[in-house]
Amino acid sequence: MSEGDAVVGDGRNESVNQQMDRNWGELIQELRVLQTGVQILAGFLLTIPFQERFKTLDDYQVGLYLANVILAALTTAVILLPVSVHRRLFRKQLKKTLVSSADRIAKVALTGVALLSAGTASLVFDVTAGRDAGLLAGGGLLAAMVLLLVLVPNWLLKRASKV
């Protein structure tokens, strides 16, 4: 099938180029949603050192805080990566490469958001309710993220393929 051929079997009357344009738009919208979540968590994290209570954090809590800040910055960079790739590949007739790479990047970004959410919850619970509560909250949220972001989509895919 050439770049201009219609895609067979997906129920749409669109060329491969049109499909890639639509897929790119959908990926960018998903990354916008992820970016908002990361910005909220990062913004929260960046206010913490300016609170009086920050001085009372123990070494573990400071380490967890700093790990979360680095994770927020790295996840932000990953979410911005498709824009950088798009700028580099723009007008090079490489939309399929762009879309497939952005798909993989979005999955990495989802992982970063899940880890950041669990890490931030762990920090908040650790500071407010103790170490055991922090570990339980972080671990529980991480398990919930795996369930919601990995297992549920995989289950839906298997269920859809049986239909």
mmCIF file with all atom_site columns, C-alpha atoms in Angstrom:
data_model
loop_
_atom_site.group_PDB
_atom_site.id
_atom_site.type_symbol
_atom_site.label_atom_id
_atom_site.label_alt_id
_atom_site.label_comp_id
_atom_site.label_asym_id
_atom_site.label_entity_id
_atom_site.label_seq_id
_atom_site.pdbx_PDB_ins_code
_atom_site.Cartn_x
_atom_site.Cartn_y
_atom_site.Cartn_z
_atom_site.occupancy
_atom_site.B_iso_or_equiv
_atom_site.pdbx_formal_charge
_atom_site.auth_seq_id
_atom_site.auth_comp_id
_atom_site.auth_asym_id
_atom_site.auth_atom_id
_atom_site.pdbx_PDB_model_num
ATOM 1   C CA . MET A 1 1   ? 0.000   0.000   0.000  1.00 0.00 ? 1   MET A CA 1
ATOM 2   C CA . SER A 1 2   ? 1.411   3.415   -0.944 1.00 0.00 ? 2   SER A CA 1
ATOM 3   C CA . GLU A 1 3   ? 1.236   6.542   1.192  1.00 0.00 ? 3   GLU A CA 1
ATOM 4   C CA . GLY A 1 4   ? -1.842  7.795   -0.686 1.00 0.00 ? 4   GLY A CA 1
ATOM 5   C CA . ASP A 1 5   ? -3.869  4.567   -0.642 1.00 0.00 ? 5   ASP A CA 1
ATOM 6   C CA . ALA A 1 6   ? -7.012  4.301   1.430  1.00 0.00 ? 6   ALA A CA 1
ATOM 7   C CA . VAL A 1 7   ? -6.742  2.186   4.561  1.00 0.00 ? 7   VAL A CA 1
ATOM 8   C CA . VAL A 1 8   ? -8.731  -1.008  4.131  1.00 0.00 ? 8   VAL A CA 1
ATOM 9   C CA . GLY A 1 9   ? -10.956 -2.416  6.857  1.00 0.00 ? 9   GLY A CA 1
ATOM 10  C CA . ASP A 1 10  ? -11.087 0.404   9.392  1.00 0.00 ? 10  ASP A CA 1
ATOM 11  C CA . GLY A 1 11  ? -14.481 1.727   8.280  1.00 0.00 ? 11  GLY A CA 1
ATOM 12  C CA . ARG A 1 12  ? -13.152 5.107   7.247  1.00 0.00 ? 12  ARG A CA 1
ATOM 13  C CA . ASN A 1 13  ? -12.706 6.466   3.773  1.00 0.00 ? 13  ASN A CA 1
ATOM 14  C CA . GLU A 1 14  ? -9.371  8.175   4.296  1.00 0.00 ? 14  GLU A CA 1
ATOM 15  C CA . SER A 1 15  ? -5.919  7.944   2.801  1.00 0.00 ? 15  SER A CA 1
ATOM 16  C CA . VAL A 1 16  ? -2.906  6.847   4.824  1.00 0.00 ? 16  VAL A CA 1
ATOM 17  C CA . ASN A 1 17  ? -1.861  10.502  5.002  1.00 0.00 ? 17  ASN A CA 1
ATOM 18  C CA . GLN A 1 18  ? -5.267  11.490  6.353  1.00 0.00 ? 18  GLN A CA 1
ATOM 19  C CA . GLN A 1 19  ? -5.115  8.650   8.873  1.00 0.00 ? 19  GLN A CA 1
ATOM 20  C CA . MET A 1 20  ? -1.636  9.733   10.023 1.00 0.00 ? 20  MET A CA 1
ATOM 21  C CA . ASP A 1 21  ? -2.827  13.353  10.346 1.00 0.00 ? 21  ASP A CA 1
ATOM 22  C CA . ARG A 1 22  ? -5.803  12.198  12.451 1.00 0.00 ? 22  ARG A CA 1
ATOM 23  C CA . ASN A 1 23  ? -3.599  9.932   14.589 1.00 0.00 ? 23  ASN A CA 1
ATOM 24  C CA . TRP A 1 24  ? -1.115  12.759  15.113 1.00 0.00 ? 24  TRP A CA 1
ATOM 25  C CA . GLY A 1 25  ? -3.906  15.074  16.238 1.00 0.00 ? 25  GLY A CA 1
ATOM 26  C CA . GLU A 1 26  ? -5.227  12.474  18.670 1.00 0.00 ? 26  GLU A CA 1
ATOM 27  C CA . LEU A 1 27  ? -1.761  11.870  20.125 1.00 0.00 ? 27  LEU A CA 1
ATOM 28  C CA . ILE A 1 28  ? -1.126  15.579  20.587 1.00 0.00 ? 28  ILE A CA 1
ATOM 29  C CA . GLN A 1 29  ? -4.465  15.962  22.392 1.00 0.00 ? 29  GLN A CA 1
ATOM 30  C CA . GLU A 1 30  ? -3.584  13.058  24.712 1.00 0.00 ? 30  GLU A CA 1
ATOM 31  C CA . LEU A 1 31  ? -0.213  14.638  25.458 1.00 0.00 ? 31  LEU A CA 1
ATOM 32  C CA . ARG A 1 32  ? -1.956  17.928  26.308 1.00 0.00 ? 32  ARG A CA 1
ATOM 33  C CA . VAL A 1 33  ? -4.007  16.105  28.936 1.00 0.00 ? 33  VAL A CA 1
ATOM 34  C CA . LEU A 1 34  ? -0.875  14.493  30.359 1.00 0.00 ? 34  LEU A CA 1
ATOM 35  C CA . GLN A 1 35  ? 0.944   17.812  30.359 1.00 0.00 ? 35  GLN A CA 1
ATOM 36  C CA . THR A 1 36  ? -1.770  19.437  32.455 1.00 0.00 ? 36  THR A CA 1
ATOM 37  C CA . GLY A 1 37  ? -1.523  16.706  35.083 1.00 0.00 ? 37  GLY A CA 1
ATOM 38  C CA . VAL A 1 38  ? 2.249   16.951  35.234 1.00 0.00 ? 38  VAL A CA 1
ATOM 39  C CA . GLN A 1 39  ? 2.098   20.746  35.466 1.00 0.00 ? 39  GLN A CA 1
ATOM 40  C CA . ILE A 1 40  ? -0.284  20.548  38.432 1.00 0.00 ? 40  ILE A CA 1
ATOM 41  C CA . LEU A 1 41  ? 1.892   18.028  40.270 1.00 0.00 ? 41  LEU A CA 1
ATOM 42  C CA . ALA A 1 42  ? 5.110   19.872  39.423 1.00 0.00 ? 42  ALA A CA 1
ATOM 43  C CA . GLY A 1 43  ? 3.613   23.177  40.527 1.00 0.00 ? 43  GLY A CA 1
ATOM 44  C CA . PHE A 1 44  ? 2.607   21.618  43.833 1.00 0.00 ? 44  PHE A CA 1
ATOM 45  C CA . LEU A 1 45  ? 6.082   20.159  44.305 1.00 0.00 ? 45  LEU A CA 1
ATOM 46  C CA . LEU A 1 46  ? 7.807   23.445  43.523 1.00 0.00 ? 46  LEU A CA 1
ATOM 47  C CA . THR A 1 47  ? 5.934   25.227  46.329 1.00 0.00 ? 47  THR A CA 1
ATOM 48  C CA . ILE A 1 48  ? 6.979   22.760  49.036 1.00 0.00 ? 48  ILE A CA 1
ATOM 49  C CA . PRO A 1 49  ? 10.516  24.037  49.797 1.00 0.00 ? 49  PRO A CA 1
ATOM 50  C CA . PHE A 1 50  ? 9.114   27.489  50.467 1.00 0.00 ? 50  PHE A CA 1
ATOM 51  C CA . GLN A 1 51  ? 6.932   26.205  53.293 1.00 0.00 ? 51  GLN A CA 1
ATOM 52  C CA . GLU A 1 52  ? 8.211   26.500  56.840 1.00 0.00 ? 52  GLU A CA 1
ATOM 53  C CA . ARG A 1 53  ? 7.582   22.801  57.499 1.00 0.00 ? 53  ARG A CA 1
ATOM 54  C CA . PHE A 1 54  ? 10.033  21.784  54.723 1.00 0.00 ? 54  PHE A CA 1
ATOM 55  C CA . LYS A 1 55  ? 12.886  22.279  57.216 1.00 0.00 ? 55  LYS A CA 1
ATOM 56  C CA . THR A 1 56  ? 11.469  19.453  59.344 1.00 0.00 ? 56  THR A CA 1
ATOM 57  C CA . LEU A 1 57  ? 11.577  16.784  56.613 1.00 0.00 ? 57  LEU A CA 1
ATOM 58  C CA . ASP A 1 58  ? 13.922  13.877  57.254 1.00 0.00 ? 58  ASP A CA 1
ATOM 59  C CA . ASP A 1 59  ? 16.503  12.647  54.736 1.00 0.00 ? 59  ASP A CA 1
ATOM 60  C CA . TYR A 1 60  ? 14.127  10.068  53.227 1.00 0.00 ? 60  TYR A CA 1
ATOM 61  C CA . GLN A 1 61  ? 11.421  12.673  52.684 1.00 0.00 ? 61  GLN A CA 1
ATOM 62  C CA . VAL A 1 62  ? 13.848  15.158  51.130 1.00 0.00 ? 62  VAL A CA 1
ATOM 63  C CA . GLY A 1 63  ? 15.192  12.410  48.863 1.00 0.00 ? 63  GLY A CA 1
ATOM 64  C CA . LEU A 1 64  ? 11.659  11.405  47.837 1.00 0.00 ? 64  LEU A CA 1
ATOM 65  C CA . TYR A 1 65  ? 10.825  15.055  47.238 1.00 0.00 ? 65  TYR A CA 1
ATOM 66  C CA . LEU A 1 66  ? 13.892  15.584  45.032 1.00 0.00 ? 66  LEU A CA 1
ATOM 67  C CA . ALA A 1 67  ? 13.219  12.344  43.127 1.00 0.00 ? 67  ALA A CA 1
ATOM 68  C CA . ASN A 1 68  ? 9.681   13.591  42.436 1.00 0.00 ? 68  ASN A CA 1
ATOM 69  C CA . VAL A 1 69  ? 10.964  16.962  41.221 1.00 0.00 ? 69  VAL A CA 1
ATOM 70  C CA . ILE A 1 70  ? 13.411  15.259  38.840 1.00 0.00 ? 70  ILE A CA 1
ATOM 71  C CA . LEU A 1 71  ? 10.687  12.873  37.676 1.00 0.00 ? 71  LEU A CA 1
ATOM 72  C CA . ALA A 1 72  ? 8.328   15.814  37.039 1.00 0.00 ? 72  ALA A CA 1
ATOM 73  C CA . ALA A 1 73  ? 10.994  17.610  34.999 1.00 0.00 ? 73  ALA A CA 1
ATOM 74  C CA . LEU A 1 74  ? 11.864  14.477  33.007 1.00 0.00 ? 74  LEU A CA 1
ATOM 75  C CA . THR A 1 75  ? 8.207   13.651  32.376 1.00 0.00 ? 75  THR A CA 1
ATOM 76  C CA . THR A 1 76  ? 7.664   17.205  31.160 1.00 0.00 ? 76  THR A CA 1
ATOM 77  C CA . ALA A 1 77  ? 10.589  16.781  28.763 1.00 0.00 ? 77  ALA A CA 1
ATOM 78  C CA . VAL A 1 78  ? 9.181   13.477  27.496 1.00 0.00 ? 78  VAL A CA 1
ATOM 79  C CA . ILE A 1 79  ? 5.781   15.087  26.906 1.00 0.00 ? 79  ILE A CA 1
ATOM 80  C CA . LEU A 1 80  ? 7.493   17.868  24.925 1.00 0.00 ? 80  LEU A CA 1
ATOM 81  C CA . LEU A 1 81  ? 9.586   15.411  22.913 1.00 0.00 ? 81  LEU A CA 1
ATOM 82  C CA . PRO A 1 82  ? 6.977   14.825  20.153 1.00 0.00 ? 82  PRO A CA 1
ATOM 83  C CA . VAL A 1 83  ? 6.973   18.562  19.472 1.00 0.00 ? 83  VAL A CA 1
ATOM 84  C CA . SER A 1 84  ? 10.739  18.509  19.068 1.00 0.00 ? 84  SER A CA 1
ATOM 85  C CA . VAL A 1 85  ? 10.533  15.433  16.832 1.00 0.00 ? 85  VAL A CA 1
ATOM 86  C CA . HIS A 1 86  ? 7.802   17.124  14.786 1.00 0.00 ? 86  HIS A CA 1
ATOM 87  C CA . ARG A 1 87  ? 9.971   20.206  14.304 1.00 0.00 ? 87  ARG A CA 1
ATOM 88  C CA . ARG A 1 88  ? 12.870  18.026  13.112 1.00 0.00 ? 88  ARG A CA 1
ATOM 89  C CA . LEU A 1 89  ? 10.754  15.843  10.799 1.00 0.00 ? 89  LEU A CA 1
ATOM 90  C CA . PHE A 1 90  ? 8.524   18.660  9.526  1.00 0.00 ? 90  PHE A CA 1
ATOM 91  C CA . ARG A 1 91  ? 8.131   18.592  5.735  1.00 0.00 ? 91  ARG A CA 1
ATOM 92  C CA . LYS A 1 92  ? 10.291  15.481  5.413  1.00 0.00 ? 92  LYS A CA 1
ATOM 93  C CA . GLN A 1 93  ? 7.382   13.182  4.430  1.00 0.00 ? 93  GLN A CA 1
ATOM 94  C CA . LEU A 1 94  ? 7.895   11.143  7.611  1.00 0.00 ? 94  LEU A CA 1
ATOM 95  C CA . LYS A 1 95  ? 4.460   11.382  9.237  1.00 0.00 ? 95  LYS A CA 1
ATOM 96  C CA . LYS A 1 96  ? 4.314   7.600   9.873  1.00 0.00 ? 96  LYS A CA 1
ATOM 97  C CA . THR A 1 97  ? 7.641   7.815   11.726 1.00 0.00 ? 97  THR A CA 1
ATOM 98  C CA . LEU A 1 98  ? 6.380   10.823  13.668 1.00 0.00 ? 98  LEU A CA 1
ATOM 99  C CA . VAL A 1 99  ? 3.131   9.127   14.678 1.00 0.00 ? 99  VAL A CA 1
ATOM 100 C CA . SER A 1 100 ? 4.746   5.818   15.655 1.00 0.00 ? 100 SER A CA 1
ATOM 101 C CA . SER A 1 101 ? 7.460   7.557   17.698 1.00 0.00 ? 101 SER A CA 1
ATOM 102 C CA . ALA A 1 102 ? 4.909   9.842   19.380 1.00 0.00 ? 102 ALA A CA 1
ATOM 103 C CA . ASP A 1 103 ? 2.860   6.757   20.289 1.00 0.00 ? 103 ASP A CA 1
ATOM 104 C CA . ARG A 1 104 ? 5.860   5.221   22.070 1.00 0.00 ? 104 ARG A CA 1
ATOM 105 C CA . ILE A 1 105 ? 6.706   8.552   23.697 1.00 0.00 ? 105 ILE A CA 1
ATOM 106 C CA . ALA A 1 106 ? 3.128   8.913   25.005 1.00 0.00 ? 106 ALA A CA 1
ATOM 107 C CA . LYS A 1 107 ? 3.450   5.490   26.670 1.00 0.00 ? 107 LYS A CA 1
ATOM 108 C CA . VAL A 1 108 ? 6.678   6.566   28.370 1.00 0.00 ? 108 VAL A CA 1
ATOM 109 C CA . ALA A 1 109 ? 4.960   9.794   29.468 1.00 0.00 ? 109 ALA A CA 1
ATOM 110 C CA . LEU A 1 110 ? 2.083   7.781   30.962 1.00 0.00 ? 110 LEU A CA 1
ATOM 111 C CA . THR A 1 111 ? 4.626   5.789   32.949 1.00 0.00 ? 111 THR A CA 1
ATOM 112 C CA . GLY A 1 112 ? 6.206   9.012   34.191 1.00 0.00 ? 112 GLY A CA 1
ATOM 113 C CA . VAL A 1 113 ? 2.833   10.421  35.243 1.00 0.00 ? 113 VAL A CA 1
ATOM 114 C CA . ALA A 1 114 ? 1.970   7.193   37.079 1.00 0.00 ? 114 ALA A CA 1
ATOM 115 C CA . LEU A 1 115 ? 5.291   7.185   38.935 1.00 0.00 ? 115 LEU A CA 1
ATOM 116 C CA . LEU A 1 116 ? 5.012   10.891  39.697 1.00 0.00 ? 116 LEU A CA 1
ATOM 117 C CA . SER A 1 117 ? 1.470   10.503  41.045 1.00 0.00 ? 117 SER A CA 1
ATOM 118 C CA . ALA A 1 118 ? 2.480   7.600   43.262 1.00 0.00 ? 118 ALA A CA 1
ATOM 119 C CA . GLY A 1 119 ? 5.644   9.357   44.425 1.00 0.00 ? 119 GLY A CA 1
ATOM 120 C CA . THR A 1 120 ? 3.827   12.569  45.254 1.00 0.00 ? 120 THR A CA 1
ATOM 121 C CA . ALA A 1 121 ? 1.105   10.729  47.162 1.00 0.00 ? 121 ALA A CA 1
ATOM 122 C CA . SER A 1 122 ? 3.773   8.770   49.018 1.00 0.00 ? 122 SER A CA 1
ATOM 123 C CA . LEU A 1 123 ? 5.506   11.991  50.027 1.00 0.00 ? 123 LEU A CA 1
ATOM 124 C CA . VAL A 1 124 ? 2.307   13.671  51.210 1.00 0.00 ? 124 VAL A CA 1
ATOM 125 C CA . PHE A 1 125 ? 1.201   10.627  53.205 1.00 0.00 ? 125 PHE A CA 1
ATOM 126 C CA . ASP A 1 126 ? 4.690   10.157  54.640 1.00 0.00 ? 126 ASP A CA 1
ATOM 127 C CA . VAL A 1 127 ? 4.819   13.749  55.886 1.00 0.00 ? 127 VAL A CA 1
ATOM 128 C CA . THR A 1 128 ? 1.268   13.863  57.200 1.00 0.00 ? 128 THR A CA 1
ATOM 129 C CA . ALA A 1 129 ? 0.590   10.306  58.422 1.00 0.00 ? 129 ALA A CA 1
ATOM 130 C CA . GLY A 1 130 ? 3.967   8.578   58.755 1.00 0.00 ? 130 GLY A CA 1
ATOM 131 C CA . ARG A 1 131 ? 6.328   6.346   56.819 1.00 0.00 ? 131 ARG A CA 1
ATOM 132 C CA . ASP A 1 132 ? 4.099   3.267   56.747 1.00 0.00 ? 132 ASP A CA 1
ATOM 133 C CA . ALA A 1 133 ? 1.174   5.308   55.442 1.00 0.00 ? 133 ALA A CA 1
ATOM 134 C CA . GLY A 1 134 ? 3.424   6.890   52.825 1.00 0.00 ? 134 GLY A CA 1
ATOM 135 C CA . LEU A 1 135 ? 4.699   3.552   51.589 1.00 0.00 ? 135 LEU A CA 1
ATOM 136 C CA . LEU A 1 136 ? 1.200   2.087   51.575 1.00 0.00 ? 136 LEU A CA 1
ATOM 137 C CA . ALA A 1 137 ? -0.261  5.080   49.712 1.00 0.00 ? 137 ALA A CA 1
ATOM 138 C CA . GLY A 1 138 ? 2.548   5.151   47.149 1.00 0.00 ? 138 GLY A CA 1
ATOM 139 C CA . GLY A 1 139 ? 2.476   1.408   46.576 1.00 0.00 ? 139 GLY A CA 1
ATOM 140 C CA . GLY A 1 140 ? -1.318  1.292   46.469 1.00 0.00 ? 140 GLY A CA 1
ATOM 141 C CA . LEU A 1 141 ? -1.534  4.140   44.010 1.00 0.00 ? 141 LEU A CA 1
ATOM 142 C CA . LEU A 1 142 ? 1.161   2.604   41.842 1.00 0.00 ? 142 LEU A CA 1
ATOM 143 C CA . ALA A 1 143 ? -0.772  -0.687  41.797 1.00 0.00 ? 143 ALA A CA 1
ATOM 144 C CA . ALA A 1 144 ? -3.961  1.197   40.904 1.00 0.00 ? 144 ALA A CA 1
ATOM 145 C CA . MET A 1 145 ? -2.120  2.987   38.094 1.00 0.00 ? 145 MET A CA 1
ATOM 146 C CA . VAL A 1 146 ? -0.867  -0.305  36.668 1.00 0.00 ? 146 VAL A CA 1
ATOM 147 C CA . LEU A 1 147 ? -4.400  -1.675  36.838 1.00 0.00 ? 147 LEU A CA 1
ATOM 148 C CA . LEU A 1 148 ? -5.970  1.388   35.210 1.00 0.00 ? 148 LEU A CA 1
ATOM 149 C CA . LEU A 1 149 ? -3.282  2.309   32.684 1.00 0.00 ? 149 LEU A CA 1
ATOM 150 C CA . VAL A 1 150 ? -2.024  -1.126  31.642 1.00 0.00 ? 150 VAL A CA 1
ATOM 151 C CA . LEU A 1 151 ? -4.323  -3.971  32.598 1.00 0.00 ? 151 LEU A CA 1
ATOM 152 C CA . VAL A 1 152 ? -7.686  -2.356  31.782 1.00 0.00 ? 152 VAL A CA 1
ATOM 153 C CA . PRO A 1 153 ? -6.610  -1.229  28.275 1.00 0.00 ? 153 PRO A CA 1
ATOM 154 C CA . ASN A 1 154 ? -5.095  -4.682  27.602 1.00 0.00 ? 154 ASN A CA 1
ATOM 155 C CA . TRP A 1 155 ? -8.301  -6.370  28.804 1.00 0.00 ? 155 TRP A CA 1
ATOM 156 C CA . LEU A 1 156 ? -10.408 -4.097  26.574 1.00 0.00 ? 156 LEU A CA 1
ATOM 157 C CA . LEU A 1 157 ? -8.169  -4.885  23.601 1.00 0.00 ? 157 LEU A CA 1
ATOM 158 C CA . LYS A 1 158 ? -8.518  -8.640  24.156 1.00 0.00 ? 158 LYS A CA 1
ATOM 159 C CA . ARG A 1 159 ? -12.263 -8.284  24.629 1.00 0.00 ? 159 ARG A CA 1
ATOM 160 C CA . ALA A 1 160 ? -12.600 -6.244  21.420 1.00 0.00 ? 160 ALA A CA 1
ATOM 161 C CA . SER A 1 161 ? -10.560 -8.768  19.416 1.00 0.00 ? 161 SER A CA 1
ATOM 162 C CA . LYS A 1 162 ? -13.002 -11.547 20.413 1.00 0.00 ? 162 LYS A CA 1
ATOM 163 C CA . VAL A 1 163 ? -15.962 -9.609  19.018 1.00 0.00 ? 163 VAL A CA 1
#
